[in-house]
Amino acid sequence: MDLEFRELYQQLILDHNKNPKNFGKLQVCNHQSVGMNPLCGDHLKIEVNISPNQYIEDIKFSGDGCAISRASASIMTSIVKGKSIPEVKIYFEQFHSLLTTDAIPEDDLDERIAIFSGVREFPARVKCATLCWHTLLAAVNGKENISTE
Ligand code: ZN
């Protein structure tokens, strides 16, 4: 990772951790799940309102965790709001591949997702970054709890 990219990555994590987007609780929500990452102590609750035609109408997250888990949830909720469930699953696959393999060309990705390639250098933090995505998928699939362990 070059220096410029590293700085961009760190700045983005810090900004989203300090001023997270979509943080709080929804007034109306029809799907929710709680995700735990015992290794780091992160716990997130994702609340989501899915329309009858399978679009994410609104989404919020709450809970507590490290800077990476909060920044990732903040960015994820911004990306998926207004998207369809099939689109969300594609984003999930891209994010997961990006963090666990180097097989995915970063140029093809939404830059808010591509920035997380920085986490690959810190394998212990991969679960922090992916927790919100696993929790969202669990919520969509009607599972109320997940754990990374
Ligand atoms: Zn963490």
Short mmCIF file of C-alpha atoms and ligand atoms in Angstrom, two decimals, residues 37 40 42 66 69 125 128, ligand 1:
data_model
loop_
_atom_site.label_atom_id
_atom_site.label_comp_id
_atom_site.label_asym_id
_atom_site.label_seq_id
_atom_site.Cartn_x
_atom_site.Cartn_y
_atom_site.Cartn_z
CA ASN A 37 -16.97 -10.13 17.21
CA CYS A 40 -12.14 -7.58 19.48
CA ASP A 42 -17.25 -5.32 18.75
CA CYS A 66 -13.42 -0.35 17.52
CA SER A 69 -15.95 -1.77 12.90
CA ARG A 125 -8.96 -6.59 11.90
CA CYS A 128 -13.93 -6.00 12.58
ZN ZN B 1 -12.87 -4.46 16.15
#
